[in-house]
PDB file of C-alpha atoms in Angstrom:
ATOM      1  CA  UNK R   2       2.646 -12.744  12.676  1.00 38.00           C
ATOM      2  CA  UNK R   3       3.546 -11.093   9.348  1.00 43.00           C
ATOM      3  CA  UNK R   4       7.021  -9.761   8.881  1.00 43.00           C
ATOM      4  CA  UNK R   5       7.840  -6.397   7.399  1.00 46.00           C
ATOM      5  CA  UNK R   6      10.804  -5.774   5.171  1.00 46.00           C
ATOM      6  CA  UNK R   7      11.216  -2.129   4.340  1.00 44.00           C
ATOM      7  CA  UNK R   8      13.949   0.059   2.976  1.00 39.00           C
ATOM      8  CA  UNK R   9      15.039   3.529   3.884  1.00 36.00           C
ATOM      9  CA  UNK R  10      14.390   4.779   0.320  1.00 39.00           C
ATOM     10  CA  UNK R  11      13.539   8.459   0.404  1.00 39.00           C
ATOM     11  CA  UNK R  12      13.183   8.783   4.146  1.00 44.00           C
ATOM     12  CA  UNK R  13      11.390   5.566   5.053  1.00 47.00           C
ATOM     13  CA  UNK R  14      12.003   4.629   8.653  1.00 48.00           C
ATOM     14  CA  UNK R  15      10.676   1.097   8.760  1.00 50.00           C
ATOM     15  CA  UNK R  16       8.162  -0.365  11.201  1.00 53.00           C
ATOM     16  CA  UNK R  17       6.095   1.909  13.440  1.00 69.00           C
ATOM     17  CA  UNK R  18       2.706   1.649  15.129  1.00 86.00           C
ATOM     18  CA  UNK R  19       0.201   2.129  12.318  1.00 93.00           C
ATOM     19  CA  UNK R  20      -2.770   1.973  14.717  1.00 92.00           C
ATOM     20  CA  UNK R  21      -1.974   5.366  16.238  1.00 93.00           C
ATOM     21  CA  UNK R  22      -0.731   6.962  13.004  1.00 94.00           C
ATOM     22  CA  UNK R  23      -2.755   9.745  11.417  1.00 94.00           C
ATOM     23  CA  UNK R  24      -2.103  11.813   8.296  1.00 95.00           C
ATOM     24  CA  UNK R  25       0.592  14.309   9.224  1.00 95.00           C
ATOM     25  CA  UNK R  26       2.676  16.776   7.185  1.00 96.00           C
ATOM     26  CA  UNK R  27       5.777  15.450   9.001  1.00 95.00           C
ATOM     27  CA  UNK R  28       5.394  11.976   7.435  1.00 96.00           C
ATOM     28  CA  UNK R  29       7.297  11.346   4.206  1.00 96.00           C
ATOM     29  CA  UNK R  30       5.518   9.818   1.214  1.00 97.00           C
ATOM     30  CA  UNK R  31       7.433   6.575   1.788  1.00 96.00           C
ATOM     31  CA  UNK R  32       6.403   6.467   5.444  1.00 96.00           C
ATOM     32  CA  UNK R  33       2.747   6.834   4.430  1.00 97.00           C
ATOM     33  CA  UNK R  34       3.067   3.853   2.072  1.00 97.00           C
ATOM     34  CA  UNK R  35       4.833   1.798   4.761  1.00 96.00           C
ATOM     35  CA  UNK R  36       2.097   2.627   7.284  1.00 96.00           C
ATOM     36  CA  UNK R  37      -0.636   1.625   4.844  1.00 97.00           C
ATOM     37  CA  UNK R  38       1.074  -1.658   3.945  1.00 97.00           C
ATOM     38  CA  UNK R  39       1.646  -2.481   7.622  1.00 95.00           C
ATOM     39  CA  UNK R  40      -2.011  -1.717   8.339  1.00 96.00           C
ATOM     40  CA  UNK R  41      -3.219  -3.919   5.485  1.00 96.00           C
ATOM     41  CA  UNK R  42      -1.256  -6.824   6.984  1.00 93.00           C
ATOM     42  CA  UNK R  43      -3.901  -6.717   9.745  1.00 91.00           C
ATOM     43  CA  UNK R  44      -6.837  -6.968   7.311  1.00 86.00           C
ATOM     44  CA  UNK R  45     -10.101  -5.311   8.513  1.00 87.00           C
ATOM     45  CA  UNK R  46      -8.787  -2.718  10.988  1.00 91.00           C
ATOM     46  CA  UNK R  47      -5.968  -2.037   8.547  1.00 95.00           C
ATOM     47  CA  UNK R  48      -8.336  -1.410   5.650  1.00 97.00           C
ATOM     48  CA  UNK R  49      -9.938   1.418   7.622  1.00 96.00           C
ATOM     49  CA  UNK R  50      -6.495   2.886   8.390  1.00 96.00           C
ATOM     50  CA  UNK R  51      -5.436   2.674   4.728  1.00 97.00           C
ATOM     51  CA  UNK R  52      -8.651   4.467   3.767  1.00 97.00           C
ATOM     52  CA  UNK R  53      -7.798   7.196   6.293  1.00 96.00           C
ATOM     53  CA  UNK R  54      -4.550   7.836   4.359  1.00 97.00           C
ATOM     54  CA  UNK R  55      -6.323   7.995   0.979  1.00 97.00           C
ATOM     55  CA  UNK R  56      -6.503  11.447  -0.586  1.00 97.00           C
ATOM     56  CA  UNK R  57      -9.903  13.174  -0.533  1.00 96.00           C
ATOM     57  CA  UNK R  58     -10.285  12.542  -4.278  1.00 96.00           C
ATOM     58  CA  UNK R  59      -9.362   8.884  -3.829  1.00 96.00           C
ATOM     59  CA  UNK R  60     -11.850   8.485  -0.945  1.00 96.00           C
ATOM     60  CA  UNK R  61     -14.535  10.120  -3.077  1.00 97.00           C
ATOM     61  CA  UNK R  62     -13.834   7.747  -5.989  1.00 96.00           C
ATOM     62  CA  UNK R  63     -13.420   4.535  -3.950  1.00 96.00           C
ATOM     63  CA  UNK R  64     -15.572   5.134  -0.863  1.00 94.00           C
ATOM     64  CA  UNK R  65     -17.405   4.674   1.340  1.00 97.00           C
ATOM     65  CA  UNK R  66     -15.235   2.373   3.457  1.00 96.00           C
ATOM     66  CA  UNK R  67     -17.347  -0.717   2.658  1.00 96.00           C
ATOM     67  CA  UNK R  68     -16.833  -0.164  -1.081  1.00 97.00           C
ATOM     68  CA  UNK R  69     -13.092   0.498  -0.555  1.00 97.00           C
ATOM     69  CA  UNK R  70     -12.853  -2.757   1.431  1.00 96.00           C
ATOM     70  CA  UNK R  71     -14.542  -4.740  -1.354  1.00 96.00           C
ATOM     71  CA  UNK R  72     -12.247  -3.143  -3.930  1.00 95.00           C
ATOM     72  CA  UNK R  73      -9.184  -4.294  -1.946  1.00 95.00           C
ATOM     73  CA  UNK R  74     -10.512  -7.814  -1.378  1.00 94.00           C
ATOM     74  CA  UNK R  75     -11.385  -8.316  -5.056  1.00 93.00           C
ATOM     75  CA  UNK R  76      -8.724  -6.289  -6.874  1.00 91.00           C
ATOM     76  CA  UNK R  77      -5.747  -6.293  -4.496  1.00 93.00           C
ATOM     77  CA  UNK R  78      -6.043  -9.440  -2.309  1.00 92.00           C
ATOM     78  CA  UNK R  79      -2.268  -9.843  -1.961  1.00 92.00           C
ATOM     79  CA  UNK R  80      -2.130  -6.571   0.006  1.00 94.00           C
ATOM     80  CA  UNK R  81      -4.307  -8.073   2.752  1.00 93.00           C
ATOM     81  CA  UNK R  82      -2.461 -10.141   5.340  1.00 92.00           C
ATOM     82  CA  UNK R  83       0.743 -10.047   3.272  1.00 93.00           C
ATOM     83  CA  UNK R  84       3.777 -11.899   4.599  1.00 92.00           C
ATOM     84  CA  UNK R  85       6.081  -8.937   3.969  1.00 92.00           C
ATOM     85  CA  UNK R  86       6.725  -5.981   1.710  1.00 95.00           C
ATOM     86  CA  UNK R  87       9.691  -3.967   0.514  1.00 94.00           C
ATOM     87  CA  UNK R  88       9.921  -0.396  -0.702  1.00 95.00           C
ATOM     88  CA  UNK R  89      11.919  -0.715  -3.919  1.00 94.00           C
ATOM     89  CA  UNK R  90      12.144   2.939  -4.933  1.00 95.00           C
ATOM     90  CA  UNK R  91      10.624   6.360  -4.415  1.00 96.00           C
ATOM     91  CA  UNK R  92      10.554   9.219  -6.875  1.00 97.00           C
ATOM     92  CA  UNK R  93       9.383  12.761  -6.351  1.00 97.00           C
ATOM     93  CA  UNK R  94       7.645  13.545  -9.654  1.00 97.00           C
ATOM     94  CA  UNK R  95       6.807  17.146  -8.720  1.00 97.00           C
ATOM     95  CA  UNK R  96       6.369  19.312  -5.629  1.00 95.00           C
ATOM     96  CA  UNK R  97       2.956  17.717  -5.096  1.00 97.00           C
ATOM     97  CA  UNK R  98       3.359  14.156  -6.438  1.00 97.00           C
ATOM     98  CA  UNK R  99       5.435  11.159  -5.320  1.00 97.00           C
ATOM     99  CA  UNK R 100       5.518   7.632  -6.726  1.00 97.00           C
ATOM    100  CA  UNK R 101       6.678   4.775  -4.505  1.00 97.00           C
ATOM    101  CA  UNK R 102       7.307   1.303  -5.948  1.00 96.00           C
ATOM    102  CA  UNK R 103       6.795  -1.641  -3.594  1.00 96.00           C
ATOM    103  CA  UNK R 104       7.026  -5.406  -3.749  1.00 93.00           C
ATOM    104  CA  UNK R 105       4.528  -7.420  -1.705  1.00 93.00           C
ATOM    105  CA  UNK R 106       4.790 -11.115  -0.855  1.00 91.00           C
ATOM    106  CA  UNK R 107       1.534 -12.945  -0.239  1.00 89.00           C
ATOM    107  CA  UNK R 108       0.474 -14.247   3.154  1.00 85.00           C
ATOM    108  CA  UNK R 109      -1.332 -17.508   3.981  1.00 78.00           C
ATOM    109  CA  UNK R 110      -3.882 -17.390   1.154  1.00 73.00           C
ATOM    110  CA  UNK R 111      -1.380 -16.233  -1.485  1.00 72.00           C
ATOM    111  CA  UNK R 112       1.801 -17.593   0.066  1.00 70.00           C
ATOM    112  CA  UNK R 113       3.956 -18.159  -2.997  1.00 73.00           C
ATOM    113  CA  UNK R 114       2.966 -14.982  -4.855  1.00 86.00           C
ATOM    114  CA  UNK R 115       4.802 -11.691  -5.106  1.00 89.00           C
ATOM    115  CA  UNK R 116       3.576  -8.563  -6.834  1.00 90.00           C
ATOM    116  CA  UNK R 117       4.876  -5.045  -7.436  1.00 93.00           C
ATOM    117  CA  UNK R 118       2.732  -1.940  -7.118  1.00 96.00           C
ATOM    118  CA  UNK R 119       3.132   1.769  -7.748  1.00 96.00           C
ATOM    119  CA  UNK R 120       1.729   3.989  -5.015  1.00 97.00           C
ATOM    120  CA  UNK R 121       0.990   7.507  -6.237  1.00 98.00           C
ATOM    121  CA  UNK R 122       0.746  10.109  -3.503  1.00 98.00           C
ATOM    122  CA  UNK R 123      -0.238  13.751  -3.542  1.00 98.00           C
ATOM    123  CA  UNK R 124       0.427  16.318  -0.876  1.00 96.00           C
ATOM    124  CA  UNK R 125      -2.487  17.894   0.974  1.00 96.00           C
ATOM    125  CA  UNK R 126      -2.825  20.118   4.030  1.00 96.00           C
ATOM    126  CA  UNK R 127      -2.731  16.876   6.043  1.00 96.00           C
ATOM    127  CA  UNK R 128       0.480  15.690   4.367  1.00 97.00           C
ATOM    128  CA  UNK R 129       1.137  12.968   1.792  1.00 98.00           C
ATOM    129  CA  UNK R 130      -1.932  10.906   0.928  1.00 98.00           C
ATOM    130  CA  UNK R 131      -2.474   8.068  -1.543  1.00 98.00           C
ATOM    131  CA  UNK R 132      -4.185   9.126  -4.750  1.00 98.00           C
ATOM    132  CA  UNK R 133      -3.811   5.802  -6.623  1.00 97.00           C
ATOM    133  CA  UNK R 134      -2.348   2.307  -6.389  1.00 96.00           C
ATOM    134  CA  UNK R 135      -1.505   0.549  -9.639  1.00 94.00           C
ATOM    135  CA  UNK R 136      -0.244  -2.934 -10.361  1.00 90.00           C
ATOM    136  CA  UNK R 137       3.311  -2.564 -11.688  1.00 90.00           C
ATOM    137  CA  UNK R 138       3.735  -6.108 -12.962  1.00 71.00           C
ATOM    138  CA  UNK R 139       1.619  -9.276 -13.031  1.00 65.00           C
ATOM    139  CA  UNK R 140       1.732 -11.590 -10.000  1.00 60.00           C
ATOM    140  CA  UNK R 141       4.668 -13.997  -9.978  1.00 62.00           C
ATOM    141  CA  UNK R 142       5.460 -17.134  -8.036  1.00 66.00           C
ATOM    142  CA  UNK R 143       8.607 -17.416  -5.929  1.00 67.00           C
ATOM    143  CA  UNK R 144      10.571 -18.435  -9.047  1.00 70.00           C
ATOM    144  CA  UNK R 145       9.553 -15.270 -10.929  1.00 68.00           C
ATOM    145  CA  UNK R 146       7.056 -17.073 -13.194  1.00 72.00           C
ATOM    146  CA  UNK R 147       3.919 -15.067 -14.068  1.00 72.00           C
ATOM    147  CA  UNK R 148       0.803 -16.493 -12.398  1.00 69.00           C
ATOM    148  CA  UNK R 149      -2.767 -16.100 -13.659  1.00 64.00           C
ATOM    149  CA  UNK R 150      -5.220 -14.856 -11.028  1.00 53.00           C
ATOM    150  CA  UNK R 151      -8.189 -16.427 -12.775  1.00 51.00           C
ATOM    151  CA  UNK R 152      -9.613 -19.622 -11.310  1.00 40.00           C
TER     152      UNK R 152
END
């Protein structure tokens, strides 16, 4: 069972049931990121939920769901089945854009790795939705040493 470490940065509330969550204007940008990261800890069903919280432009660029799933498995494997994550900071860039910085610790397949990501969210009629996820720093082992992802 993965653990979740979250902060209350910019309105985050910590763990909640991601399975029943839907995009909602009442969710903060940080809560959307937390929900997506919790969902991705459950792999396949979570990938579909994360895709549901992607902005329409993001879904158009990364979809359909099968393509989005492959993109996560190949480009962001640490997000799947992670051991835990932490929201490090959240910054409202404008009325319509938020950036949330998170640290993710790998699960079974990537157990000693940790990586930081920037989640960019835009507001829509449905609330905050993810428009991009970018690697913030290279993967590191538990001692903070950069790790190559190439085999």
